[in-house]
Amino acid sequence: ANSLSRVIDVFIYYGCRKDCSVQDIAAFCQFEPRQAQYYLNAAVYLDLLDEDLKVTEFGKRMLENSSDIRRSIYARIISDELIGKLFAHMYLWRRR
């Protein structure tokens, strides 16, 4: 998954539907199921979904407060030990 904005969109789409499949995500995003799985895996890494692709408690809180979802997910990423460092590096590198 190379777009955080798309990860968030996929999570919202997936989390707001019952019985949503990888094929549904692929159709929503207009790409292959393999790529859809990457975005779902990113949502798992961010603790939005669990390993069984069920919405986690953190994910449920995000969906309940959708006006603040992007800020909250970015805060989650920034606080991640590995991804936070990469995110900061990429952000600063792009600002040059």
XYZ file of C-alpha atoms in Angstrom:
96
model
C 0.000 0.000 0.000
C 1.644 3.187 -1.112
C -1.056 5.732 -0.318
C -2.064 6.416 3.258
C -5.090 8.307 2.064
C -6.169 5.221 0.119
C -5.571 2.994 3.180
C -7.953 5.227 5.125
C -10.526 5.229 2.322
C -10.322 1.430 2.034
C -10.712 1.047 5.796
C -13.760 3.325 5.882
C -15.329 1.535 2.910
C -14.583 -1.901 4.369
C -15.517 -1.020 7.936
C -18.902 0.448 7.020
C -20.094 -2.594 5.076
C -21.196 -6.050 6.082
C -19.643 -8.969 4.240
C -17.225 -6.827 2.242
C -14.693 -8.904 0.296
C -11.278 -8.307 -1.202
C -13.000 -8.274 -4.589
C -15.338 -5.516 -3.359
C -12.333 -3.465 -2.255
C -10.627 -4.076 -5.616
C -13.729 -2.881 -7.477
C -14.059 0.167 -5.191
C -10.423 1.150 -5.769
C -10.336 -0.005 -9.391
C -7.350 -2.281 -9.012
C -6.502 -5.974 -8.700
C -7.489 -8.076 -5.646
C -3.790 -8.522 -4.835
C -3.446 -4.749 -4.435
C -6.654 -4.615 -2.379
C -5.125 -7.152 -0.009
C -2.093 -4.863 0.474
C -4.385 -2.071 1.651
C -6.257 -4.380 4.002
C -2.916 -5.599 5.388
C -1.913 -1.985 6.012
C -5.156 -1.534 7.974
C -4.231 -4.626 10.012
C -0.776 -3.184 10.721
C -2.376 0.048 11.923
C -4.701 -1.948 14.230
C -7.797 -0.818 12.353
C -8.567 -4.444 11.451
C -7.517 -7.635 13.192
C -5.890 -10.661 11.531
C -9.358 -12.012 10.645
C -10.169 -8.655 8.995
C -12.678 -7.722 11.683
C -12.789 -4.090 12.783
C -10.800 -3.668 16.013
C -11.875 -1.561 18.983
C -9.513 1.168 17.757
C -11.048 0.888 14.291
C -14.569 1.115 15.706
C -13.638 4.306 17.551
C -12.277 5.712 14.300
C -15.481 4.887 12.406
C -17.634 6.401 15.165
C -15.685 9.675 14.988
C -15.244 9.937 11.242
C -14.644 13.706 11.317
C -11.367 13.054 13.147
C -10.372 9.770 11.497
C -7.496 11.028 9.344
C -5.838 12.941 12.172
C -6.157 9.972 14.507
C -4.703 7.529 12.001
C -1.833 9.890 11.185
C -1.163 10.188 14.927
C -1.084 6.384 15.116
C 1.466 6.251 12.303
C 3.669 8.969 13.732
C 3.787 7.176 17.089
C 4.714 3.819 15.492
C 8.339 2.948 16.249
C 9.252 1.980 12.685
C 6.736 3.630 10.399
C 6.834 6.910 12.341
C 10.521 7.351 11.558
C 10.008 6.522 7.890
C 7.004 8.823 7.663
C 8.947 11.714 9.217
C 11.894 11.120 6.895
C 9.676 11.043 3.803
C 7.774 14.135 4.924
C 10.944 16.134 5.516
C 12.531 14.897 2.287
C 9.496 16.031 0.259
C 9.569 19.470 1.888
C 13.002 20.244 0.376
